[in-house]
Amino acid sequence: DIAQVSTAATPFIASYLTGVIAAARPARILDVGCGTAVYSRIAAAADPAVSVDGIDLAESVVDAARAQLRADGLEDRIRLHSGDIRRWAPGDGTRYDLVLLLNNVYYFPPGERVELYRRLGGLLGELGQLVVATQTAPGSIAAAHLNLMLACQAGSAALPREGDLQADLPAAGFEITDIQAIVPTEPFVAVTATRRPT
């Protein structure tokens, strides 16, 4: 149900993502929590030279998405993996130009998000960027409904509170380079950030 609700934001995220890709011209993208690979496909369509790795916990969803990518002739450009991003790393030591965390950060407990961002930063190349897009709470009936649905799940899933991204990303070593409200009348933001030089 939560995954179905989240699809309403896809066109808005797609527009933002396409703009980021046009500006950054990434060669390699990692789509964290890729699910059905909807954003992996959007990224691949935005630039014919880009290759995408996607990772998701739901093995059956990844298997179905792989089969569809094969049928569509995209398996050479989009490779999907089953696993937990908190422990997964590409076997060949690949670094990414762009890491995507789109409409799913709320599945990670709030107390683990700074460490998650640090981990994702470690997968970025020198000039790589992280893109996070999410609804935040409070702010609308839709946000309250999604937050209630998340709270009813096992674990401690929850929408980030307004301002959490602006606090957590710098705490994880990132500098925010862009933040936009991307869904009209909703507290839904997209943030692009780069790692601060060490």
GROMACS .gro file of N, CA, C and O in nm, residues 8-101:
model
  376
    8ALA      N    1   0.246   0.836  -0.666
    8ALA     CA    2   0.187   0.965  -0.705
    8ALA      C    3   0.294   1.072  -0.726
    8ALA      O    4   0.274   1.167  -0.804
    9ALA      N    5   0.407   1.060  -0.660
    9ALA     CA    6   0.513   1.160  -0.672
    9ALA      C    7   0.607   1.134  -0.790
    9ALA      O    8   0.692   1.218  -0.820
   10THR      N    9   0.592   1.022  -0.858
   10THR     CA   10   0.687   0.984  -0.964
   10THR      C   11   0.708   1.092  -1.070
   10THR      O   12   0.822   1.125  -1.103
   11PRO      N   13   0.603   1.154  -1.126
   11PRO     CA   14   0.629   1.255  -1.230
   11PRO      C   15   0.710   1.375  -1.179
   11PRO      O   16   0.793   1.430  -1.253
   12PHE      N   17   0.689   1.414  -1.054
   12PHE     CA   18   0.761   1.528  -0.998
   12PHE      C   19   0.908   1.493  -0.973
   12PHE      O   20   0.998   1.572  -1.002
   13ILE      N   21   0.931   1.373  -0.919
   13ILE     CA   22   1.068   1.327  -0.897
   13ILE      C   23   1.139   1.311  -1.032
   13ILE      O   24   1.255   1.348  -1.048
   14ALA      N   25   1.067   1.257  -1.130
   14ALA     CA   26   1.125   1.236  -1.263
   14ALA      C   27   1.172   1.369  -1.323
   14ALA      O   28   1.281   1.377  -1.380
   15SER      N   29   1.093   1.472  -1.310
   15SER     CA   30   1.130   1.603  -1.363
   15SER      C   31   1.256   1.656  -1.295
   15SER      O   32   1.349   1.704  -1.362
   16TYR      N   33   1.262   1.645  -1.162
   16TYR     CA   34   1.380   1.691  -1.089
   16TYR      C   35   1.503   1.609  -1.128
   16TYR      O   36   1.609   1.664  -1.157
   17LEU      N   37   1.487   1.477  -1.130
   17LEU     CA   38   1.599   1.387  -1.160
   17LEU      C   39   1.654   1.412  -1.300
   17LEU      O   40   1.775   1.416  -1.321
   18THR      N   41   1.566   1.431  -1.396
   18THR     CA   42   1.610   1.457  -1.533
   18THR      C   43   1.694   1.584  -1.540
   18THR      O   44   1.796   1.589  -1.610
   19GLY      N   45   1.654   1.686  -1.466
   19GLY     CA   46   1.732   1.809  -1.461
   19GLY      C   47   1.868   1.790  -1.398
   19GLY      O   48   1.969   1.844  -1.446
   20VAL      N   49   1.874   1.713  -1.289
   20VAL     CA   50   2.002   1.685  -1.223
   20VAL      C   51   2.096   1.611  -1.318
   20VAL      O   52   2.214   1.643  -1.330
   21ILE      N   53   2.043   1.512  -1.388
   21ILE     CA   54   2.125   1.432  -1.480
   21ILE      C   55   2.174   1.519  -1.596
   21ILE      O   56   2.291   1.511  -1.636
   22ALA      N   57   2.089   1.605  -1.648
   22ALA     CA   58   2.130   1.693  -1.757
   22ALA      C   59   2.245   1.785  -1.714
   22ALA      O   60   2.337   1.812  -1.792
   23ALA      N   61   2.240   1.831  -1.589
   23ALA     CA   62   2.344   1.922  -1.540
   23ALA      C   63   2.472   1.848  -1.502
   23ALA      O   64   2.582   1.896  -1.528
   24ALA      N   65   2.459   1.730  -1.441
   24ALA     CA   66   2.574   1.659  -1.387
   24ALA      C   67   2.643   1.569  -1.489
   24ALA      O   68   2.761   1.538  -1.474
   25ARG      N   69   2.569   1.521  -1.587
   25ARG     CA   70   2.621   1.428  -1.688
   25ARG      C   71   2.692   1.309  -1.624
   25ARG      O   72   2.808   1.279  -1.655
   26PRO      N   73   2.626   1.236  -1.534
   26PRO     CA   74   2.691   1.123  -1.468
   26PRO      C   75   2.710   1.006  -1.564
   26PRO      O   76   2.631   0.985  -1.656
   27ALA      N   77   2.815   0.929  -1.541
   27ALA     CA   78   2.837   0.806  -1.617
   27ALA      C   79   2.776   0.687  -1.545
   27ALA      O   80   2.723   0.596  -1.608
   28ARG      N   81   2.785   0.688  -1.410
   28ARG     CA   82   2.735   0.574  -1.331
   28ARG      C   83   2.645   0.626  -1.221
   28ARG      O   84   2.680   0.718  -1.148
   29ILE      N   85   2.530   0.560  -1.208
   29ILE     CA   86   2.429   0.599  -1.109
   29ILE      C   87   2.395   0.477  -1.025
   29ILE      O   88   2.382   0.366  -1.076
   30LEU      N   89   2.376   0.500  -0.895
   30LEU     CA   90   2.325   0.396  -0.804
   30LEU      C   91   2.188   0.439  -0.755
   30LEU      O   92   2.173   0.547  -0.699
   31ASP      N   93   2.089   0.352  -0.778
   31ASP     CA   94   1.950   0.377  -0.738
   31ASP      C   95   1.921   0.292  -0.614
   31ASP      O   96   1.901   0.171  -0.626
   32VAL      N   97   1.921   0.355  -0.498
   32VAL     CA   98   1.904   0.284  -0.370
   32VAL      C   99   1.755   0.267  -0.342
   32VAL      O  100   1.679   0.363  -0.345
   33GLY      N  101   1.713   0.143  -0.314
   33GLY     CA  102   1.572   0.113  -0.294
   33GLY      C  103   1.500   0.120  -0.428
   33GLY      O  104   1.392   0.177  -0.439
   34CYS      N  105   1.559   0.058  -0.530
   34CYS     CA  106   1.512   0.075  -0.668
   34CYS      C  107   1.375   0.014  -0.694
   34CYS      O  108   1.307   0.055  -0.788
   35GLY      N  109   1.333  -0.083  -0.615
   35GLY     CA  110   1.201  -0.143  -0.635
   35GLY      C  111   1.182  -0.192  -0.777
   35GLY      O  112   1.261  -0.270  -0.829
   36THR      N  113   1.079  -0.144  -0.845
   36THR     CA  114   1.047  -0.186  -0.981
   36THR      C  115   1.138  -0.124  -1.086
   36THR      O  116   1.119  -0.147  -1.205
   37ALA      N  117   1.233  -0.046  -1.045
   37ALA     CA  118   1.331   0.021  -1.132
   37ALA      C  119   1.271   0.139  -1.208
   37ALA      O  120   1.325   0.180  -1.309
   38VAL      N  121   1.165   0.196  -1.157
   38VAL     CA  122   1.103   0.309  -1.227
   38VAL      C  123   1.201   0.425  -1.240
   38VAL      O  124   1.213   0.485  -1.347
   39TYR      N  125   1.274   0.458  -1.134
   39TYR     CA  126   1.368   0.570  -1.142
   39TYR      C  127   1.497   0.531  -1.215
   39TYR      O  128   1.559   0.617  -1.279
   40SER      N  129   1.535   0.405  -1.209
   40SER     CA  130   1.649   0.358  -1.288
   40SER      C  131   1.620   0.377  -1.436
   40SER      O  132   1.706   0.421  -1.513
   41ARG      N  133   1.499   0.346  -1.477
   41ARG     CA  134   1.458   0.362  -1.617
   41ARG      C  135   1.457   0.511  -1.657
   41ARG      O  136   1.501   0.546  -1.766
   42ILE      N  137   1.406   0.594  -1.569
   42ILE     CA  138   1.403   0.738  -1.597
   42ILE      C  139   1.545   0.791  -1.612
   42ILE      O  140   1.575   0.868  -1.704
   43ALA      N  141   1.635   0.747  -1.525
   43ALA     CA  142   1.775   0.790  -1.533
   43ALA      C  143   1.838   0.743  -1.663
   43ALA      O  144   1.908   0.821  -1.730
   44ALA      N  145   1.815   0.619  -1.700
   44ALA     CA  146   1.872   0.566  -1.825
   44ALA      C  147   1.817   0.640  -1.947
   44ALA      O  148   1.889   0.665  -2.043
   45ALA      N  149   1.689   0.675  -1.943
   45ALA     CA  150   1.627   0.746  -2.055
   45ALA      C  151   1.678   0.890  -2.065
   45ALA      O  152   1.680   0.948  -2.174
   46ALA      N  153   1.719   0.947  -1.951
   46ALA     CA  154   1.764   1.087  -1.950
   46ALA      C  155   1.898   1.106  -2.021
   46ALA      O  156   1.927   1.215  -2.068
   47ASP      N  157   1.978   1.000  -2.027
   47ASP     CA  158   2.109   1.009  -2.091
   47ASP      C  159   2.146   0.871  -2.145
   47ASP      O  160   2.166   0.779  -2.067
   48PRO      N  161   2.157   0.856  -2.276
   48PRO     CA  162   2.184   0.723  -2.332
   48PRO      C  163   2.322   0.668  -2.298
   48PRO      O  164   2.347   0.549  -2.317
   49ALA      N  165   2.411   0.752  -2.243
   49ALA     CA  166   2.545   0.705  -2.208
   49ALA      C  167   2.554   0.655  -2.063
   49ALA      O  168   2.654   0.597  -2.024
   50VAL      N  169   2.451   0.678  -1.982
   50VAL     CA  170   2.458   0.644  -1.840
   50VAL      C  171   2.431   0.496  -1.817
   50VAL      O  172   2.355   0.433  -1.890
   51SER      N  173   2.498   0.441  -1.716
   51SER     CA  174   2.465   0.305  -1.670
   51SER      C  175   2.420   0.315  -1.525
   51SER      O  176   2.465   0.401  -1.449
   52VAL      N  177   2.327   0.227  -1.488
   52VAL     CA  178   2.262   0.235  -1.357
   52VAL      C  179   2.273   0.100  -1.287
   52VAL      O  180   2.249  -0.005  -1.346
   53ASP      N  181   2.311   0.105  -1.159
   53ASP     CA  182   2.296  -0.009  -1.069
   53ASP      C  183   2.181   0.024  -0.976
   53ASP      O  184   2.172   0.136  -0.925
   54GLY      N  185   2.095  -0.072  -0.952
   54GLY     CA  186   1.988  -0.056  -0.855
   54GLY      C  187   1.998  -0.161  -0.748
   54GLY      O  188   2.043  -0.273  -0.775
   55ILE      N  189   1.960  -0.126  -0.627
   55ILE     CA  190   1.961  -0.224  -0.518
   55ILE      C  191   1.833  -0.209  -0.437
   55ILE      O  192   1.784  -0.098  -0.415
   56ASP      N  193   1.780  -0.324  -0.395
   56ASP     CA  194   1.657  -0.325  -0.316
   56ASP      C  195   1.654  -0.450  -0.230
   56ASP      O  196   1.709  -0.555  -0.268
   57LEU      N  197   1.589  -0.438  -0.115
   57LEU     CA  198   1.575  -0.552  -0.023
   57LEU      C  199   1.481  -0.661  -0.076
   57LEU      O  200   1.499  -0.778  -0.046
   58ALA      N  201   1.381  -0.621  -0.153
   58ALA     CA  202   1.275  -0.714  -0.195
   58ALA      C  203   1.320  -0.796  -0.315
   58ALA      O  204   1.308  -0.752  -0.430
   59GLU      N  205   1.369  -0.916  -0.288
   59GLU     CA  206   1.425  -1.000  -0.394
   59GLU      C  207   1.323  -1.031  -0.503
   59GLU      O  208   1.355  -1.029  -0.622
   60SER      N  209   1.199  -1.058  -0.465
   60SER     CA  210   1.098  -1.092  -0.566
   60SER      C  211   1.068  -0.972  -0.657
   60SER      O  212   1.046  -0.988  -0.778
   61VAL      N  213   1.069  -0.852  -0.600
   61VAL     CA  214   1.047  -0.732  -0.681
   61VAL      C  215   1.164  -0.711  -0.777
   61VAL      O  216   1.145  -0.679  -0.895
   62VAL      N  217   1.285  -0.731  -0.728
   62VAL     CA  218   1.404  -0.717  -0.812
   62VAL      C  219   1.402  -0.820  -0.925
   62VAL      O  220   1.431  -0.788  -1.041
   63ASP      N  221   1.364  -0.945  -0.894
   63ASP     CA  222   1.357  -1.048  -0.997
   63ASP      C  223   1.257  -1.010  -1.107
   63ASP      O  224   1.286  -1.026  -1.226
   64ALA      N  225   1.141  -0.960  -1.067
   64ALA     CA  226   1.040  -0.919  -1.165
   64ALA      C  227   1.089  -0.802  -1.248
   64ALA      O  228   1.069  -0.797  -1.370
   65ALA      N  229   1.156  -0.706  -1.183
   65ALA     CA  230   1.208  -0.589  -1.255
   65ALA      C  231   1.318  -0.631  -1.352
   65ALA      O  232   1.324  -0.581  -1.465
   66ARG      N  233   1.404  -0.725  -1.312
   66ARG     CA  234   1.509  -0.775  -1.402
   66ARG      C  235   1.448  -0.838  -1.527
   66ARG      O  236   1.495  -0.816  -1.638
   67ALA      N  237   1.345  -0.918  -1.507
   67ALA     CA  238   1.279  -0.984  -1.620
   67ALA      C  239   1.223  -0.880  -1.716
   67ALA      O  240   1.234  -0.893  -1.839
   68GLN      N  241   1.164  -0.773  -1.663
   68GLN     CA  242   1.108  -0.669  -1.749
   68GLN      C  243   1.218  -0.592  -1.822
   68GLN      O  244   1.204  -0.558  -1.940
   69LEU      N  245   1.330  -0.567  -1.752
   69LEU     CA  246   1.443  -0.500  -1.817
   69LEU      C  247   1.500  -0.584  -1.931
   69LEU      O  248   1.535  -0.531  -2.037
   70ARG      N  249   1.508  -0.717  -1.910
   70ARG     CA  250   1.553  -0.807  -2.017
   70ARG      C  251   1.459  -0.798  -2.136
   70ARG      O  252   1.502  -0.787  -2.251
   71ALA      N  253   1.330  -0.804  -2.109
   71ALA     CA  254   1.230  -0.798  -2.216
   71ALA      C  255   1.239  -0.667  -2.293
   71ALA      O  256   1.212  -0.663  -2.414
   72ASP      N  257   1.278  -0.561  -2.224
   72ASP     CA  258   1.286  -0.428  -2.287
   72ASP      C  259   1.425  -0.398  -2.344
   72ASP      O  260   1.448  -0.289  -2.396
   73GLY      N  261   1.517  -0.494  -2.331
   73GLY     CA  262   1.651  -0.475  -2.384
   73GLY      C  263   1.736  -0.377  -2.308
   73GLY      O  264   1.829  -0.317  -2.363
   74LEU      N  265   1.710  -0.360  -2.178
   74LEU     CA  266   1.784  -0.263  -2.097
   74LEU      C  267   1.880  -0.327  -1.997
   74LEU      O  268   1.943  -0.256  -1.918
   75GLU      N  269   1.892  -0.461  -1.999
   75GLU     CA  270   1.974  -0.527  -1.896
   75GLU      C  271   2.122  -0.492  -1.906
   75GLU      O  272   2.196  -0.509  -1.808
   76ASP      N  273   2.169  -0.442  -2.020
   76ASP     CA  274   2.309  -0.402  -2.031
   76ASP      C  275   2.336  -0.267  -1.968
   76ASP      O  276   2.449  -0.237  -1.931
   77ARG      N  277   2.232  -0.184  -1.953
   77ARG     CA  278   2.250  -0.050  -1.898
   77ARG      C  279   2.202  -0.039  -1.754
   77ARG      O  280   2.243   0.052  -1.682
   78ILE      N  281   2.110  -0.126  -1.714
   78ILE     CA  282   2.054  -0.123  -1.578
   78ILE      C  283   2.074  -0.260  -1.515
   78ILE      O  284   2.017  -0.358  -1.560
   79ARG      N  285   2.157  -0.266  -1.411
   79ARG     CA  286   2.181  -0.392  -1.340
   79ARG      C  287   2.121  -0.380  -1.200
   79ARG      O  288   2.150  -0.285  -1.128
   80LEU      N  289   2.039  -0.478  -1.165
   80LEU     CA  290   1.972  -0.475  -1.035
   80LEU      C  291   2.031  -0.579  -0.942
   80LEU      O  292   2.068  -0.689  -0.984
   81HIS      N  293   2.035  -0.544  -0.814
   81HIS     CA  294   2.092  -0.631  -0.711
   81HIS      C  295   1.994  -0.641  -0.595
   81HIS      O  296   1.926  -0.544  -0.561
   82SER      N  297   1.990  -0.759  -0.533
   82SER     CA  298   1.911  -0.776  -0.411
   82SER      C  299   2.006  -0.761  -0.293
   82SER      O  300   2.113  -0.823  -0.292
   83GLY      N  301   1.967  -0.683  -0.194
   83GLY     CA  302   2.051  -0.669  -0.076
   83GLY      C  303   2.017  -0.545   0.004
   83GLY      O  304   1.931  -0.466  -0.034
   84ASP      N  305   2.086  -0.531   0.114
   84ASP     CA  306   2.068  -0.420   0.207
   84ASP      C  307   2.181  -0.320   0.185
   84ASP      O  308   2.299  -0.354   0.203
   85ILE      N  309   2.149  -0.199   0.145
   85ILE     CA  310   2.251  -0.099   0.114
   85ILE      C  311   2.341  -0.072   0.234
   85ILE      O  312   2.455  -0.029   0.218
   86ARG      N  313   2.294  -0.101   0.354
   86ARG     CA  314   2.377  -0.077   0.472
   86ARG      C  315   2.493  -0.175   0.481
   86ARG      O  316   2.588  -0.151   0.556
   87ARG      N  317   2.488  -0.282   0.400
   87ARG     CA  318   2.596  -0.380   0.399
   87ARG      C  319   2.650  -0.408   0.258
   87ARG      O  320   2.756  -0.467   0.243
   88TRP      N  321   2.580  -0.366   0.155
   88TRP     CA  322   2.617  -0.397   0.017
   88TRP      C  323   2.719  -0.299  -0.037
   88TRP      O  324   2.718  -0.181  -0.002
   89ALA      N  325   2.806  -0.350  -0.122
   89ALA     CA  326   2.898  -0.264  -0.198
   89ALA      C  327   2.923  -0.331  -0.331
   89ALA      O  328   2.920  -0.455  -0.340
   90PRO      N  329   2.945  -0.255  -0.437
   90PRO     CA  330   2.974  -0.317  -0.567
   90PRO      C  331   3.103  -0.398  -0.557
   90PRO      O  332   3.201  -0.353  -0.497
   91GLY      N  333   3.103  -0.517  -0.611
   91GLY     CA  334   3.217  -0.606  -0.598
   91GLY      C  335   3.344  -0.556  -0.663
   91GLY      O  336   3.454  -0.592  -0.622
   92ASP      N  337   3.333  -0.470  -0.762
   92ASP     CA  338   3.451  -0.424  -0.834
   92ASP      C  339   3.503  -0.290  -0.783
   92ASP      O  340   3.589  -0.228  -0.846
   93GLY      N  341   3.453  -0.244  -0.670
   93GLY     CA  342   3.499  -0.117  -0.613
   93GLY      C  343   3.452   0.006  -0.688
   93GLY      O  344   3.507   0.115  -0.673
   94THR      N  345   3.348  -0.009  -0.767
   94THR     CA  346   3.292   0.102  -0.844
   94THR      C  347   3.255   0.218  -0.753
   94THR      O  348   3.204   0.199  -0.642
   95ARG      N  349   3.278   0.339  -0.801
   95ARG     CA  350   3.230   0.460  -0.737
   95ARG      C  351   3.131   0.525  -0.832
   95ARG      O  352   3.145   0.518  -0.954
   96TYR      N  353   3.031   0.589  -0.776
   96TYR     CA  354   2.920   0.643  -0.855
   96TYR      C  355   2.929   0.795  -0.865
   96TYR      O  356   2.973   0.862  -0.772
   97ASP      N  357   2.879   0.844  -0.977
   97ASP     CA  358   2.872   0.989  -0.998
   97ASP      C  359   2.746   1.047  -0.935
   97ASP      O  360   2.741   1.164  -0.900
   98LEU      N  361   2.644   0.962  -0.921
   98LEU     CA  362   2.516   1.004  -0.866
   98LEU      C  363   2.457   0.887  -0.790
   98LEU      O  364   2.450   0.775  -0.841
   99VAL      N  365   2.418   0.912  -0.665
   99VAL     CA  366   2.346   0.812  -0.584
   99VAL      C  367   2.208   0.868  -0.555
   99VAL      O  368   2.194   0.983  -0.514
  100LEU      N  369   2.106   0.785  -0.581
  100LEU     CA  370   1.966   0.826  -0.567
  100LEU      C  371   1.902   0.757  -0.447
  100LEU      O  372   1.914   0.635  -0.433
  101LEU      N  373   1.834   0.833  -0.366
  101LEU     CA  374   1.754   0.782  -0.254
  101LEU      C  375   1.619   0.850  -0.268
  101LEU      O  376   1.593   0.955  -0.209
   0.00000   0.00000   0.00000
